[in-house]
Short mmCIF file of C-alpha atoms and ligand atoms in Angstrom, two decimals:
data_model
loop_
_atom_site.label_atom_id
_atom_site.label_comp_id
_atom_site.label_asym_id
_atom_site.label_seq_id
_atom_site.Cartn_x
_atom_site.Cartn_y
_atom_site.Cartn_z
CA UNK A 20 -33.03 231.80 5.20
CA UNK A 21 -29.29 231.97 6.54
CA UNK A 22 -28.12 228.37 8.49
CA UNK A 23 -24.94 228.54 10.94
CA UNK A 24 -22.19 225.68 9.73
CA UNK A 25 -20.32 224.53 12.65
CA UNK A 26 -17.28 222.63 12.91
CA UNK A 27 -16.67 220.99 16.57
CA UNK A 28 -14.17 220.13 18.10
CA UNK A 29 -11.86 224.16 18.85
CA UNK A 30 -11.11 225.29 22.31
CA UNK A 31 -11.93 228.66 22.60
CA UNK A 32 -10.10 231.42 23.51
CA UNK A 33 -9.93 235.23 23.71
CA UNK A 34 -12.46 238.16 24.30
CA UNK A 35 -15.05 239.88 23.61
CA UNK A 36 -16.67 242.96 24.17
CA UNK A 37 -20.53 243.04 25.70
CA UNK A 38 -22.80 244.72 23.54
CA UNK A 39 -26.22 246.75 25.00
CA UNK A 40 -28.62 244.92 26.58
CA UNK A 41 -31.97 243.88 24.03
CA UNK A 42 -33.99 243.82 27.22
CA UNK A 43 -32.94 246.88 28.25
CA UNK A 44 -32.72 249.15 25.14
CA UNK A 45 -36.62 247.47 23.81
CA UNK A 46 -37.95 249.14 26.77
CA UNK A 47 -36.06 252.33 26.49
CA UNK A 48 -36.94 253.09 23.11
CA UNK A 49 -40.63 252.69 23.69
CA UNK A 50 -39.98 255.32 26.63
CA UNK A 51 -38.99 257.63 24.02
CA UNK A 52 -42.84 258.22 23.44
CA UNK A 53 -42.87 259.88 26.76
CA UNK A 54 -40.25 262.94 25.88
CA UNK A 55 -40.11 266.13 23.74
CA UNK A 56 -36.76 265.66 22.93
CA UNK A 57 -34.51 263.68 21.56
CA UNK A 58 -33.81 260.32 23.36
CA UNK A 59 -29.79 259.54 23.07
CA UNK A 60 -29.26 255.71 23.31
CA UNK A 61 -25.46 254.78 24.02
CA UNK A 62 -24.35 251.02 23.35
CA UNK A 63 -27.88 250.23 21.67
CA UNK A 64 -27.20 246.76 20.02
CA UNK A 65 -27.51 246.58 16.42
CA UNK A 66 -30.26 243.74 16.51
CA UNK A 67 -33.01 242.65 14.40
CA UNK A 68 -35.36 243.28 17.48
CA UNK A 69 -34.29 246.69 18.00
CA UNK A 70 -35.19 247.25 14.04
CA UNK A 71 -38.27 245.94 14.59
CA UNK A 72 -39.00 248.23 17.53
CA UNK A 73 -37.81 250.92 15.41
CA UNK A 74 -40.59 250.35 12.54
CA UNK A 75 -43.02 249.85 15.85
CA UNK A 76 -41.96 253.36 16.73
CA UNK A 77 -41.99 255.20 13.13
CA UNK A 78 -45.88 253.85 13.00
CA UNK A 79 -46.57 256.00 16.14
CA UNK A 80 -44.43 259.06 15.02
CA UNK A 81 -40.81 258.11 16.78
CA UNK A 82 -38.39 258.72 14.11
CA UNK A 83 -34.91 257.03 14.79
CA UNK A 84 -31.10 257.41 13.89
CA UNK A 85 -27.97 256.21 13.97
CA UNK A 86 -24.79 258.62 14.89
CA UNK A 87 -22.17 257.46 13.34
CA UNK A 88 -19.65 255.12 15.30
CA UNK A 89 -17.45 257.00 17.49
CA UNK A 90 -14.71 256.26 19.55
CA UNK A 91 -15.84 257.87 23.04
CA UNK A 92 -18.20 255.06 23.94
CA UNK A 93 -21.04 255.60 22.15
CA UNK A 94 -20.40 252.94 20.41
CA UNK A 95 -21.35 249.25 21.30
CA UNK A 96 -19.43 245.64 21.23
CA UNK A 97 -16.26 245.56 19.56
CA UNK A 98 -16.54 248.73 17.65
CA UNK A 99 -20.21 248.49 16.76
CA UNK A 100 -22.74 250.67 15.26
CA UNK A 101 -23.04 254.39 16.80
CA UNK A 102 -25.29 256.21 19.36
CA UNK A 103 -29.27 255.18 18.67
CA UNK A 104 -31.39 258.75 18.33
CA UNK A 105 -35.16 258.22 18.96
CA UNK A 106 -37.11 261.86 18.87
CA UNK A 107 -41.29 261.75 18.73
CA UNK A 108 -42.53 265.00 16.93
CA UNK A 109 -45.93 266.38 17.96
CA UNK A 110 -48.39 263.93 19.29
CA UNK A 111 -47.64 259.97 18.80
CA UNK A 112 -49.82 258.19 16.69
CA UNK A 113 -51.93 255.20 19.05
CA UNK A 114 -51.70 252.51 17.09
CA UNK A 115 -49.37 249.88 17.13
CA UNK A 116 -50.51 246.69 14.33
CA UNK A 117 -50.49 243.53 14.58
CA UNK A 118 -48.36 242.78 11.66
CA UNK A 119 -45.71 244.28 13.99
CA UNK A 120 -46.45 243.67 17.46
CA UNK A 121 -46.72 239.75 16.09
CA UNK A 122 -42.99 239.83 15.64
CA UNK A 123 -41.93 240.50 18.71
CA UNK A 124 -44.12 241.09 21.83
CA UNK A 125 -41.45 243.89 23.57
CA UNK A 126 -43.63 246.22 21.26
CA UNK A 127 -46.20 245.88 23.72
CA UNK A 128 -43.93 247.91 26.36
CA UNK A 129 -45.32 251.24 23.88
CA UNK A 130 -48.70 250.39 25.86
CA UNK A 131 -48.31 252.32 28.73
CA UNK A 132 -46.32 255.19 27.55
CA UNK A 133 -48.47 255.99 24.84
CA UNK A 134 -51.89 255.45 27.32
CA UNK A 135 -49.61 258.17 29.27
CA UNK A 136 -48.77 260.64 26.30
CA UNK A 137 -51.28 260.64 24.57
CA UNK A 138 -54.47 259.00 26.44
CA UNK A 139 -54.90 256.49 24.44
CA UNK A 140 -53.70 253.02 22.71
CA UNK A 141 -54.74 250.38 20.46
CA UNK A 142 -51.52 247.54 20.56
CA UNK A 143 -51.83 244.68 18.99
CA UNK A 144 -52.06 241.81 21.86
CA UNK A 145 -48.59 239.97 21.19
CA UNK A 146 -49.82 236.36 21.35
CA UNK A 147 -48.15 233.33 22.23
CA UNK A 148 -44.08 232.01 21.25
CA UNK A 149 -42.78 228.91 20.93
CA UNK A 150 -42.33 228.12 24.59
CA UNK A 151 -45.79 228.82 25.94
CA UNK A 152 -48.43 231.47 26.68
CA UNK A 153 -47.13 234.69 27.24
CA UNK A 154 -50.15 237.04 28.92
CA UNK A 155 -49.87 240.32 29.41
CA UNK A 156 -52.86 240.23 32.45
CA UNK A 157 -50.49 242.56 34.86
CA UNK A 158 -49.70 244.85 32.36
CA UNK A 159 -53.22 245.65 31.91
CA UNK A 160 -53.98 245.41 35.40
CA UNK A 161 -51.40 247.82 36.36
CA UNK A 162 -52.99 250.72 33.79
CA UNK A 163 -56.05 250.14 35.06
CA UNK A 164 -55.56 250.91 38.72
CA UNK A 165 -53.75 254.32 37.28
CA UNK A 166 -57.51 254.56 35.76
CA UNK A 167 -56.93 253.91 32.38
CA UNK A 168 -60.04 251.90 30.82
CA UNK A 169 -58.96 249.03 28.96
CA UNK A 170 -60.80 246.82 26.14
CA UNK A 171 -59.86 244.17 24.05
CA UNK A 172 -61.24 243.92 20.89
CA UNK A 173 -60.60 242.31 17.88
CA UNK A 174 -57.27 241.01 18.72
CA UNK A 175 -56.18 244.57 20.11
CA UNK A 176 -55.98 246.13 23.33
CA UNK A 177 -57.53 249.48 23.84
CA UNK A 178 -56.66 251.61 26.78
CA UNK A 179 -58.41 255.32 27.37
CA UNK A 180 -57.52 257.86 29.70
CA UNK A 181 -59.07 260.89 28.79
CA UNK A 182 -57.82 263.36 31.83
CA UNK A 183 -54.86 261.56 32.02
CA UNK A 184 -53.53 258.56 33.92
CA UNK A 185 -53.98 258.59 38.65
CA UNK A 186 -51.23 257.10 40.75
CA UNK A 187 -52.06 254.13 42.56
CA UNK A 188 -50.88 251.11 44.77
CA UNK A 189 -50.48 248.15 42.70
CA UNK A 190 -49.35 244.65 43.01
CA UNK A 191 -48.04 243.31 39.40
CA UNK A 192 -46.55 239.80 40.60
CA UNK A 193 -47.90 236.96 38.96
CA UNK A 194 -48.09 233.15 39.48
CA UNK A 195 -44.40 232.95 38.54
CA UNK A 196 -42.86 235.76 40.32
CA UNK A 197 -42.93 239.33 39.35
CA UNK A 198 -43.11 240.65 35.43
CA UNK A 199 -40.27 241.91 33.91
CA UNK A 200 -42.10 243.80 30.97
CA UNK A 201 -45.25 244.40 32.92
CA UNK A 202 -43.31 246.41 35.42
CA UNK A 203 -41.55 248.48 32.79
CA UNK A 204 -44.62 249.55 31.03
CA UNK A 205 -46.41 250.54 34.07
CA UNK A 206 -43.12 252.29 35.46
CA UNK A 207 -43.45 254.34 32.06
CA UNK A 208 -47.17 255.02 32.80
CA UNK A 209 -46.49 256.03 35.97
CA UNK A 210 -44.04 258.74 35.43
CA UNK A 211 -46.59 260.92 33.73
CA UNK A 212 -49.60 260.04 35.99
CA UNK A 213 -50.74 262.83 38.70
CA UNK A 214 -49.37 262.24 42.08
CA UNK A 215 -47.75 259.16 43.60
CA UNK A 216 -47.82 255.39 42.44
CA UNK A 217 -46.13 252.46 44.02
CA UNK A 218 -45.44 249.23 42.30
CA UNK A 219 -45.45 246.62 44.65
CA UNK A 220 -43.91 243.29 43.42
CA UNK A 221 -41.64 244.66 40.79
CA UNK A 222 -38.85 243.06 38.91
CA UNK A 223 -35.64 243.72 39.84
CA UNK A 224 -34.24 242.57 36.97
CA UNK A 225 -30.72 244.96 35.85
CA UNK A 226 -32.54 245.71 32.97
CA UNK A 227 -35.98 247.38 35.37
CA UNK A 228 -33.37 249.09 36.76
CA UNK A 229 -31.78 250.43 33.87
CA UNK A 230 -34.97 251.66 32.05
CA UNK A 231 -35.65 253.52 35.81
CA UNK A 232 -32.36 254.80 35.32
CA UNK A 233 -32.82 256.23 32.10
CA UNK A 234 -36.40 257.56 32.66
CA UNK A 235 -34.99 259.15 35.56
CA UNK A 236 -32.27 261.26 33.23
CA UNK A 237 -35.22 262.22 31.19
CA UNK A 238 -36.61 263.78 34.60
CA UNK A 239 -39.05 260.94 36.24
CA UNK A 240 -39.15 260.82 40.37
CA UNK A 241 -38.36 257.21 40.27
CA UNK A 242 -37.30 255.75 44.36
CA UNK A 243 -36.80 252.37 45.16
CA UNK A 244 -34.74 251.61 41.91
CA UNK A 245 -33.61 247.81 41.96
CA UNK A 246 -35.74 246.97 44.92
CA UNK A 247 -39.50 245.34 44.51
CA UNK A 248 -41.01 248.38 45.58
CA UNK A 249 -40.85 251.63 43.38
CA UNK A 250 -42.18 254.32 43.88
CA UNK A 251 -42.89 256.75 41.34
CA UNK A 252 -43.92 260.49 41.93
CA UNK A 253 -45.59 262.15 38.39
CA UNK A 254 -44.33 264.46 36.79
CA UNK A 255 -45.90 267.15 33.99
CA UNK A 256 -43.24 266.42 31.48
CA UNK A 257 -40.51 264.01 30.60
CA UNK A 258 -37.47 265.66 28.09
CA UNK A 259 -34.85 263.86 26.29
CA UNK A 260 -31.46 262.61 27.72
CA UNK A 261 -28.77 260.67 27.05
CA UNK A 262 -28.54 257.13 28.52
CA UNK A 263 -25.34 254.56 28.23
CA UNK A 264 -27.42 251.23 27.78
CA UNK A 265 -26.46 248.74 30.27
CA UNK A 266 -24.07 245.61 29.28
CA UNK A 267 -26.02 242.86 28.45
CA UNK A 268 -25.64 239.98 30.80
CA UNK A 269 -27.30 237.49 28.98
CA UNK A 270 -24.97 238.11 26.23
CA UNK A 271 -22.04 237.69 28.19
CA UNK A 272 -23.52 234.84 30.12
CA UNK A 273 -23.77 232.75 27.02
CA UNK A 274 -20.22 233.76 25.84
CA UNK A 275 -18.79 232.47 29.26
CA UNK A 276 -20.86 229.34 28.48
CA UNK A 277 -19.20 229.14 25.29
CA UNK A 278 -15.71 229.32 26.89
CA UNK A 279 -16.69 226.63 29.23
CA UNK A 280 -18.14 223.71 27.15
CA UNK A 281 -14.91 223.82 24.92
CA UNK A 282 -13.02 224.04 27.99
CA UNK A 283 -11.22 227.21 26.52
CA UNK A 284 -10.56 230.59 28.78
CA UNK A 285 -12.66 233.12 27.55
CA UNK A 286 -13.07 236.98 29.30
CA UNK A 287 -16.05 238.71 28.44
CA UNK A 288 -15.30 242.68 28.79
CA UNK A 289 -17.38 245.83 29.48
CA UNK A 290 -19.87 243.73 31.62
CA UNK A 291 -21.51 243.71 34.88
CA UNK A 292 -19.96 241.00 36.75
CA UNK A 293 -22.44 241.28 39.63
CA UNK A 294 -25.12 240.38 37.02
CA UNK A 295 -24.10 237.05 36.67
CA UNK A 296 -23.57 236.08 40.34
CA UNK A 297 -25.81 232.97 40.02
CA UNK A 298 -23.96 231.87 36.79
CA UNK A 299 -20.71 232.39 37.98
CA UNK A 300 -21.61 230.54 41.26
CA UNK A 301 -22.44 227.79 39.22
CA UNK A 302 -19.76 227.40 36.80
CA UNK A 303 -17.21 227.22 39.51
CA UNK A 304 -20.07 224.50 40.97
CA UNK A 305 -19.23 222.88 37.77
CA UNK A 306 -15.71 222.89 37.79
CA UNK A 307 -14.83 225.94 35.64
CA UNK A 308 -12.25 228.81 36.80
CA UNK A 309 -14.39 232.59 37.33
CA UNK A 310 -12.42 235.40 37.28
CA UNK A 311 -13.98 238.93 37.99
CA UNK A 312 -12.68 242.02 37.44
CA UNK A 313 -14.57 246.10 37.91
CA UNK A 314 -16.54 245.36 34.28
CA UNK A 315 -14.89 242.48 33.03
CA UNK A 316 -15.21 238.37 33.73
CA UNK A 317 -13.37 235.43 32.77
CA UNK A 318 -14.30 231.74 32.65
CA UNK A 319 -11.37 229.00 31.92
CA UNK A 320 -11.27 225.87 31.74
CA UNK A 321 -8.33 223.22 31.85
CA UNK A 322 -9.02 221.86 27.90
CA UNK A 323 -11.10 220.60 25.78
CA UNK A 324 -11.74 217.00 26.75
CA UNK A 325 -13.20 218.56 29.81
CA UNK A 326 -16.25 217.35 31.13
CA UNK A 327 -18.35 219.50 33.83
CA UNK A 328 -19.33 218.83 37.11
CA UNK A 329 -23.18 217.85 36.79
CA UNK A 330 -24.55 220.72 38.05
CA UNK A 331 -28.21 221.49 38.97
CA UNK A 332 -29.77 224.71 38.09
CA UNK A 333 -33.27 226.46 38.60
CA UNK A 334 -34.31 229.20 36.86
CA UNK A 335 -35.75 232.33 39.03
CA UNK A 336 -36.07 235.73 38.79
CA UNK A 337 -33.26 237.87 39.68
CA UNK A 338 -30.80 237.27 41.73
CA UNK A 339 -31.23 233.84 40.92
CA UNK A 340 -30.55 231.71 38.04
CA UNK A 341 -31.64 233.59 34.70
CA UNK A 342 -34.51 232.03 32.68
CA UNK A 343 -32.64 233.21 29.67
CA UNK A 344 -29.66 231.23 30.36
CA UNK A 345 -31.20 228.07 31.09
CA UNK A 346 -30.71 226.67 27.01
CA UNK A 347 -27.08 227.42 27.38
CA UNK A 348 -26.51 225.64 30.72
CA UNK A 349 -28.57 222.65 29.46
CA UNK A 350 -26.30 222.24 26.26
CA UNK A 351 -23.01 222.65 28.97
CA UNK A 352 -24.90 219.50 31.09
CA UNK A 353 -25.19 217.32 27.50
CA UNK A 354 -20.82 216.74 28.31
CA UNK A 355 -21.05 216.87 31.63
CA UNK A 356 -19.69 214.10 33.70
CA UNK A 357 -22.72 212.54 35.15
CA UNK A 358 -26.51 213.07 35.55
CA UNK A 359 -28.05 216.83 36.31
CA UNK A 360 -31.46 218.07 36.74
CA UNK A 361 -32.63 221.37 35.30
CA UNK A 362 -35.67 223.26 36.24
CA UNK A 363 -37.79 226.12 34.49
CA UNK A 364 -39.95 228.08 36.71
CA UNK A 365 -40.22 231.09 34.93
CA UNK A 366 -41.33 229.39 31.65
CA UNK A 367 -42.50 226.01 32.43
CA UNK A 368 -42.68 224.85 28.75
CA UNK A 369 -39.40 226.37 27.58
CA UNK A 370 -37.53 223.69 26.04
CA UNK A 371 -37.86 223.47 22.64
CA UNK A 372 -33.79 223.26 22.15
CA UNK A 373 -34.45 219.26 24.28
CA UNK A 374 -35.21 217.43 21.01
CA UNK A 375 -32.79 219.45 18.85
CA UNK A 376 -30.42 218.91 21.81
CA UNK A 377 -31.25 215.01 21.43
CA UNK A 378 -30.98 214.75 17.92
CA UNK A 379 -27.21 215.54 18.45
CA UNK A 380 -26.94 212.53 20.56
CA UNK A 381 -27.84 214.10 24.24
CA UNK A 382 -30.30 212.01 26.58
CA UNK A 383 -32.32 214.51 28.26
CA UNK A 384 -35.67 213.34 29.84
CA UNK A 385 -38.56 215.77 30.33
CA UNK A 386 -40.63 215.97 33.61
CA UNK A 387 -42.93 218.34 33.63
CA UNK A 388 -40.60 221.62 34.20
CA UNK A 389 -37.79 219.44 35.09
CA UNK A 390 -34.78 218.06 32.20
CA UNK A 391 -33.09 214.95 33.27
CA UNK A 392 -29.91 215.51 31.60
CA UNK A 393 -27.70 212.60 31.68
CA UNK A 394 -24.11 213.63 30.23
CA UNK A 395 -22.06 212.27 27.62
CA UNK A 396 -18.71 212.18 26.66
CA UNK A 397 -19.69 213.32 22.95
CA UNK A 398 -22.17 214.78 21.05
CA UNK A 399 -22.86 214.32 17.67
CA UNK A 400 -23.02 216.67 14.57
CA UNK A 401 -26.22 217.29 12.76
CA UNK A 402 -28.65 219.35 11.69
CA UNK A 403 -31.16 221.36 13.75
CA UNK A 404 -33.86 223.64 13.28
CA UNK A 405 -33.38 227.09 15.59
CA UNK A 406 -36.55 228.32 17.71
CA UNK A 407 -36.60 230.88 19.86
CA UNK A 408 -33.85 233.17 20.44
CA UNK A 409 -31.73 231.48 23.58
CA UNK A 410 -32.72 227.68 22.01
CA UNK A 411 -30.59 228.58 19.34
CA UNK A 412 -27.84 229.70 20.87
CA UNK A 413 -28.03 226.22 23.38
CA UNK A 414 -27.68 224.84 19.85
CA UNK A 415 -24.91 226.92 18.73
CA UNK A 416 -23.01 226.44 22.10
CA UNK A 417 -23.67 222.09 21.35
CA UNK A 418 -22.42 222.21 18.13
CA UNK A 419 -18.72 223.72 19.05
CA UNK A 420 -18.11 220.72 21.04
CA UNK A 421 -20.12 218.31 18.62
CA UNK A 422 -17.98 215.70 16.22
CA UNK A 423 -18.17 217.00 13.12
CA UNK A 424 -20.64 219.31 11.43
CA UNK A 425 -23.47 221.31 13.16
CA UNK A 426 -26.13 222.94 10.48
CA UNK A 427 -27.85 225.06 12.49
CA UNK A 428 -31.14 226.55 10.59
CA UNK A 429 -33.32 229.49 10.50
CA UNK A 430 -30.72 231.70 12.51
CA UNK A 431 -32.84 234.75 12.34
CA UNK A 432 -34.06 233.68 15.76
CA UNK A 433 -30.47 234.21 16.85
CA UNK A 434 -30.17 237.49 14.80
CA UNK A 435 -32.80 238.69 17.06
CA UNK A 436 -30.47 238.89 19.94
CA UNK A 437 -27.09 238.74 19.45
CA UNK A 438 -24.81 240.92 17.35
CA UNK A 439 -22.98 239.21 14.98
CA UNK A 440 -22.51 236.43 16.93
CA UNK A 441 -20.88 234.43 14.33
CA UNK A 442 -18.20 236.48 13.34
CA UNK A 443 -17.21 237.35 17.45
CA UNK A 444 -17.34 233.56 17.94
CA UNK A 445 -15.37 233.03 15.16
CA UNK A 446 -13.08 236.15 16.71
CA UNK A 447 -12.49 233.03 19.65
CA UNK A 448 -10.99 230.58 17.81
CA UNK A 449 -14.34 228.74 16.81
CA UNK A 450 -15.17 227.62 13.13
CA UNK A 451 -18.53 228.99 12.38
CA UNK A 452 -19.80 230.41 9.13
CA UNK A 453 -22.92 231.71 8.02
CA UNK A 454 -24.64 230.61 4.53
CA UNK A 455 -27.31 231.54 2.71
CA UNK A 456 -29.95 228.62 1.78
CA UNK A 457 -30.98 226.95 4.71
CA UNK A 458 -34.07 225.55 5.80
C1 EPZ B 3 -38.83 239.40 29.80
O1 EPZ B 3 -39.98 238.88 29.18
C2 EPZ B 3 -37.70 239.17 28.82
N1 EPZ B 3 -38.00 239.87 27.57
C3 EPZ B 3 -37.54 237.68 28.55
O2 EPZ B 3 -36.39 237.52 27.70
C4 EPZ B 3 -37.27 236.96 29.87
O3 EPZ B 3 -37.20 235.58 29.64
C5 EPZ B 3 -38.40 237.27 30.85
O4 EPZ B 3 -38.53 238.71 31.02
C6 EPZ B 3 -38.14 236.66 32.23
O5 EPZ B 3 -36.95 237.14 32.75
C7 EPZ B 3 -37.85 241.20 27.51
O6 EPZ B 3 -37.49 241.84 28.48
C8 EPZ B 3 -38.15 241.85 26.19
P1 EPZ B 3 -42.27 238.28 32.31
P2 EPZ B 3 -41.43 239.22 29.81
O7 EPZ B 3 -43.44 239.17 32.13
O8 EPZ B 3 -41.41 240.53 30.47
C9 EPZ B 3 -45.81 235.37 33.46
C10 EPZ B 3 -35.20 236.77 25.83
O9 EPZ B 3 -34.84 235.64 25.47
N2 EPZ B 3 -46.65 236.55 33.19
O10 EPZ B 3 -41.25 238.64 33.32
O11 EPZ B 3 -42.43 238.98 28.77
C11 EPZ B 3 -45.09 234.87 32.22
O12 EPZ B 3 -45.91 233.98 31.49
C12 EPZ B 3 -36.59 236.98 26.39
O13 EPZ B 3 -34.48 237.80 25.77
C13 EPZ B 3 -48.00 236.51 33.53
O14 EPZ B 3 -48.49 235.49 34.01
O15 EPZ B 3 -41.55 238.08 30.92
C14 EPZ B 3 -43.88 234.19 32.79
O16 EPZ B 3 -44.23 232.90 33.22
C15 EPZ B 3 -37.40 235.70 26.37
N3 EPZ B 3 -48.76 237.61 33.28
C16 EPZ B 3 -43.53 235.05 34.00
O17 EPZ B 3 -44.75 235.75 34.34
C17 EPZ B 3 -48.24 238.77 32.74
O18 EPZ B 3 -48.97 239.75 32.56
C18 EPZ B 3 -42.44 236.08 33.75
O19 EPZ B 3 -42.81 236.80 32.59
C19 EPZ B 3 -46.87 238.78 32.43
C20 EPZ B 3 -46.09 237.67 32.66
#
């Protein structure tokens, strides 16, 4: 398995383009079971997770393509790969295995188009991840009140809806707030059912509102787009389109981040400033210049021996501060200049970058959902074992400002959501290399 070698100690600066959103282009290509024709992705991000959706989708009868990279903008960061073509021919198949789903639990967003399409599913229930439990009990309640009748057996769950999915009312918010997933697949269910259905407690995450945006170019009566109340009127047939994937803003989050703990200036282009209101609220908070341009943002910082502001942070759904962001802002606390508390809501037991995070020297306390993070003026070297996807890149972030060497292993978890994040680090000033062998 590949390891990340990092050298501490560079400032970085420069730019970099923002690829597609993952969270935004998972969903999408699942909604390409809903159309009879071709489904034209824009800026898709050449990602390990968006492969693995792809051999989801090629089990159920999706076949996808890449165009070759072109120069109007259908390609993605910093010249990347070219326009993603998803097409389903004839009926989908309804079955979506475990040996996939296992790998990463977006696949379980083909759940409600397919009950939709075709008026039926068996998908693979996606189980648990490293930081916690991760049901999928609004999902299912959502198909159910559009009448779909839903078993699970044997590790699968089985929806069936013979004549064809109702409209409804339904309220998909959970314990922590609304779901981000659950509202997309029941959005997609929706746009096929007969007659109206509200969603009541949606997520109005950018990337919700991308997906509407898209299923709307492929001819859904989506209203209400961004807000926590859609309302979706069904229609007989959905037909392909073409659909610029939005920037993605966790991307570009962790790249400001990045500029920030090595106290470099770094501008992050082709983004969605107003995405990353809460971040850049608190980067300022911390001490760090925010510039913000139509589609572009820039964090700098006055040099490398700068320490941040301790600076709090909760995670909550959007507008506020992003879950997915909350690994990153820890690593920036490990330097900062005093004591700061951060807070999960969203994912109570996400911190399995805290001991990696210590083992290079950091003294975070846990309580409960709460890190005590008490800064320090260095970090240490060493090496660390990657986990889930935004862990790693807390780890990544660590080891630029680190003394010496950072190992970083099993980087496939980072594969899984950045592009090439080494080499477009590396495109900042930073000395990070990717070898073969690690752990
Ligand atoms: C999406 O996951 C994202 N993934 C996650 O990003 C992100 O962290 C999360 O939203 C929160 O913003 C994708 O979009 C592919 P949720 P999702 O349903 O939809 C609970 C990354 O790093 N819940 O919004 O699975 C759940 O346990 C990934 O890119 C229920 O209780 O998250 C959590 O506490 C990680 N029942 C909260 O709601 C349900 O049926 C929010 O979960 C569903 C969720």
């Amino acid at each position: 398995m590949d390891k990340f070698v990092v050298e501490g100690g560079v400032r970085l600066e420069g730019r970099v383009t923002a690829a597609g959103a993952k969270n935004a282009v998972l969903p999408m290509m699942a909604a390409a079971l809903l159309a009879d024709g071709p489904l034209r992705l824009e800026r898709a991000p050449n990602l390990s997770d968006v492969r693995t959706m792809l051999a989801v989708l090629e089990g159920l009868g999706c076949e996808g393509r890449r165009e070759e990279p072109s120069l109007d903008g259908g390609g993605g960061a910093d010249g990347g790969p070219g326009a993603l073509v998803l097409e389903t021919k004839g009926e989908p198949g309804v079955v979506a295995p475990w040996e996939q789903v296992r790998k990463m639990r977006a696949s379980v967003c083909v759940l409600g188009p397919l009950t939709a399409r075709a008026h039926r599913a068996e998908v693979s229930l996606p189980g648990g991840c490293v930081f916690g439990v991760r049901p999928i009990d609004v999902h299912l309640r959502g198909l159910e009140a559009l009448g779909a009748k839903v078993t699970i057996e044997g590790g699968y769950v089985k929806t069936e809806a013979p004549g064809g999915l109702v409209g409804a009312e339904v309220f998909l918010g959970t314990a922590f707030g609304p779901s981000v997933t659950g509202t997309m697949n029941v959005a997609m269910a929706a746009t096929l059912a007969k007659g109206r259905t509200v969603i009541h407690g949606a997520a109005c995450e950018p990337e919700v509102s991308d997906l509407c945006e898209c299923l709307v170019a492929m001819g859904a009566n989506i209203e209400g787009i961004g807000s926590p109340r859609l309302e979706i009127h069904g229609v007989e047939r959905l037909h392909g389109a073409t659909h610029r994937v939005l920037a993605d803003r966790i991307e570009a989050g962790t790249y400001l981040v990045a500029g920030a703990i090595t106290g470099g200036r770094v501008r992050v282009d082709d983004c969605r400033p107003g995405h990353l209101a809460a971040l850049t609220e608190r980067l300022r908070e911390a001490g760090f210049g925010v510039e913000r341009g139509e589609d572009w943002m820039e964090v700098f910082g006055e040099g490398f021996a700068q320490r941040a502001r301790p600076t709090d942070v909760t995670t909550q759904p959007f507008p506020g501060f992003p879950t997915d962001l909350q690994a990153q802002w820890m690593a920036l606390m490990c330097r900062a200049d005093g004591v700061s508390l951060v807070t999960e809501r969203i994912y109570p037991d996400r911190y399995m970058h805290l001991p990696e995070l210590v083992r290079m020297g950091a003294r975070i306390r846990r309580q409960e959902a709460t890190a005590v993070v008490e800064g320090r003026e260095r970090l240490s070297g060493a090496q660390v074992m990657a986990s889930d996807l935004r862990a790693s890149a807390a780890l990544v972030l660590a080891g630029l400002v680190a003394d010496g060497t950072t190992e970083i292993h099993r980087v496939y978890h980072i594969d899984r959501g950045y592009e090439r994040i080494d080499e477009r680090l590396r495109g900042l000033g930073a000395k990070v290399r990717r070898e073969a062998g690690g752990e």
